[in-house]
Amino acid sequence: MSELSFDPGKTAIVVIDLQKGIMQIPGSPHPMASVVANCARLLGAARSAGARVVLVHVDFTADGGDRLAPAADQAMRASGQMPPDWSELIAELDRQPGDLVIQKRQWGAFYGTDLDLQLRRRGIGTIVLCGVATEFGVESTGRDSYERGYEQVFAEDAMTGVTAESHANAVKRIFPRLGRVRSTDEIVAALGADGGA
């Protein structure tokens, strides 16, 4: 495993989908409460070190016309109207005025958004990914990030999957080919901050 170090000015912590409407999903293998706590530590460390914070959430228009709805054996379409606060970022992220907020309309945070533009214009070359769900929003964003040439670090204990098996598949088989998989403690230490610990 390569040693982990960051240039904070060229690094962003990208948090995927920690929003009110998704927090009700039970996470596996990591409980949602520990994922939120570890993401908050990463954000605290990033802010202390001078790294960029990017908070990503998913939302759709009222008529749902911008939702993906291809024929699928296990479609993930929600039925009915979403609660009004469904896409609101959770309070534990402690959103700050300088944080970038990206709204997406599918699993990945790059397609159809200005995430790539915002990162490149700020000189960001490394992203640390965390959030939910490992095998959907995080993995989709990681694959897109890889194809755009970003260095990546995946905070394994600051994300969780729909199932332990699908989380493990991403962490053991996919992420090591896209970047480096590390713990929250390792990432916070490499940022040179305590992350509120």
XYZ file of C-alpha atoms in Angstrom:
197
model
C 0.000 0.000 0.000
C 1.338 3.388 -0.978
C 1.842 6.039 1.675
C -0.986 8.516 1.911
C -0.286 12.230 1.722
C -2.293 15.203 0.513
C -1.728 18.694 -0.769
C -4.816 20.191 0.924
C -5.082 22.986 -1.635
C -5.492 20.394 -4.387
C -7.748 18.010 -2.473
C -11.515 17.786 -2.055
C -13.621 15.647 0.261
C -16.689 14.661 -1.777
C -19.641 13.456 0.297
C -22.307 11.544 -1.612
C -26.021 11.682 -0.746
C -25.997 12.264 3.007
C -29.466 13.773 2.833
C -32.621 13.396 4.876
C -34.538 11.171 2.464
C -31.729 8.629 2.130
C -30.681 8.407 5.779
C -33.587 6.082 6.566
C -31.991 3.309 4.514
C -30.276 0.802 6.815
C -26.606 0.608 5.909
C -24.451 -2.490 5.778
C -21.819 -3.347 6.901
C -21.347 0.033 8.610
C -24.287 1.528 10.543
C -25.458 4.835 9.124
C -24.649 6.637 12.404
C -20.962 5.649 12.191
C -20.818 6.624 8.514
C -22.213 10.061 9.351
C -19.750 10.457 12.243
C -16.791 9.486 10.043
C -17.902 11.796 7.220
C -18.200 14.634 9.747
C -14.642 13.893 10.951
C -13.364 13.972 7.366
C -15.090 17.288 6.751
C -13.695 18.748 9.956
C -10.196 17.643 8.977
C -10.615 19.018 5.455
C -11.779 22.396 6.686
C -8.946 22.597 9.238
C -6.352 21.664 6.622
C -7.686 23.990 3.924
C -9.030 21.254 1.631
C -12.206 21.784 -0.388
C -15.549 20.371 0.809
C -18.079 19.173 -1.758
C -21.543 18.073 -0.632
C -23.519 16.128 -3.230
C -27.232 15.411 -3.052
C -29.781 13.989 -5.442
C -33.090 15.629 -6.265
C -35.651 15.758 -9.040
C -38.167 18.176 -10.470
C -41.697 18.080 -9.072
C -43.060 16.254 -12.119
C -40.312 13.609 -11.942
C -39.570 14.087 -15.620
C -35.807 14.177 -15.027
C -35.681 10.813 -13.234
C -34.110 7.866 -14.986
C -36.691 5.166 -15.645
C -35.287 2.512 -18.009
C -36.767 -0.967 -17.998
C -34.848 -2.916 -15.349
C -35.271 -6.168 -13.453
C -34.812 -4.337 -10.145
C -35.938 -0.801 -10.845
C -35.048 1.737 -8.150
C -37.868 4.168 -8.837
C -39.574 5.729 -5.865
C -43.333 5.755 -5.898
C -45.397 8.778 -4.979
C -44.365 12.282 -4.028
C -41.124 12.747 -2.093
C -41.338 14.586 1.256
C -40.419 18.287 0.891
C -37.150 17.844 2.828
C -36.117 14.619 1.039
C -33.071 16.138 -0.655
C -31.924 18.383 2.222
C -28.376 17.747 3.418
C -28.223 16.432 6.976
C -27.257 18.869 9.731
C -24.259 16.763 10.817
C -22.392 17.869 7.697
C -22.266 21.378 9.198
C -22.552 23.055 5.807
C -20.369 26.148 5.579
C -20.629 29.103 3.166
C -17.481 28.013 1.310
C -18.670 24.438 0.704
C -19.585 23.491 -2.844
C -23.025 21.919 -3.157
C -23.742 19.791 -6.207
C -27.223 18.598 -7.136
C -27.364 15.486 -9.290
C -30.225 13.565 -10.865
C -28.747 10.057 -11.032
C -26.261 7.892 -9.112
C -23.041 9.551 -10.279
C -22.092 13.099 -9.317
C -20.337 14.058 -12.584
C -22.818 13.455 -15.412
C -25.145 16.403 -15.973
C -23.589 18.530 -13.201
C -20.796 21.100 -13.002
C -18.727 19.056 -10.512
C -15.814 18.532 -12.901
C -15.745 22.222 -13.845
C -15.872 23.353 -10.212
C -13.035 21.006 -9.197
C -10.780 21.836 -12.144
C -11.229 25.609 -11.817
C -10.085 25.297 -8.209
C -7.052 23.184 -9.120
C -8.338 20.028 -7.442
C -6.531 16.868 -8.551
C -7.362 14.501 -5.673
C -10.755 13.593 -4.293
C -11.657 11.639 -1.173
C -14.991 9.885 -1.626
C -17.426 8.960 1.138
C -21.187 8.722 1.686
C -23.945 6.402 0.532
C -24.515 4.026 -0.993
C -21.143 2.427 -1.646
C -22.215 0.426 -4.684
C -24.404 3.116 -6.243
C -23.621 6.808 -5.708
C -20.055 6.342 -4.462
C -19.022 3.728 -7.022
C -20.644 5.563 -9.943
C -18.891 8.791 -8.968
C -15.612 6.933 -8.467
C -15.759 5.342 -11.910
C -16.502 8.704 -13.547
C -13.748 10.388 -11.544
C -11.252 7.734 -12.648
C -12.163 8.309 -16.299
C -11.527 12.036 -15.801
C -8.052 11.389 -14.386
C -8.514 12.348 -10.729
C -6.459 10.739 -7.979
C -8.888 9.081 -5.586
C -9.008 7.857 -2.023
C -12.030 5.894 -0.829
C -12.884 6.240 2.881
C -14.079 2.677 3.481
C -15.564 3.231 6.941
C -17.210 6.520 5.909
C -19.482 4.763 3.420
C -21.903 1.892 3.572
C -23.829 -0.233 1.137
C -27.308 -1.574 0.693
C -25.841 -4.994 1.533
C -22.552 -6.031 3.106
C -21.797 -8.142 0.029
C -22.230 -5.321 -2.469
C -20.189 -2.966 -0.264
C -17.408 -5.568 -0.053
C -17.440 -6.107 -3.822
C -16.875 -2.388 -4.460
C -14.232 -2.026 -1.730
C -12.274 -5.183 -2.584
C -12.659 -5.466 -6.363
C -13.511 -2.072 -7.846
C -12.051 0.734 -5.718
C -8.466 -0.655 -5.591
C -8.390 -0.338 -9.397
C -9.633 3.260 -9.287
C -7.557 4.585 -6.407
C -6.630 3.823 -2.820
C -8.888 2.470 -0.079
C -8.163 3.824 3.398
C -9.819 4.353 6.785
C -11.089 7.641 8.141
C -8.248 7.638 10.689
C -5.619 7.263 7.947
C -7.133 10.041 5.841
C -7.488 12.441 8.774
C -3.867 11.770 9.770
C -2.668 12.392 6.198
C -4.557 15.697 6.133
C -2.640 16.692 9.265
C -5.760 17.490 11.287
C -7.689 15.761 14.037
C -11.076 16.044 12.291
C -12.805 16.845 15.534
C -11.715 13.577 17.156
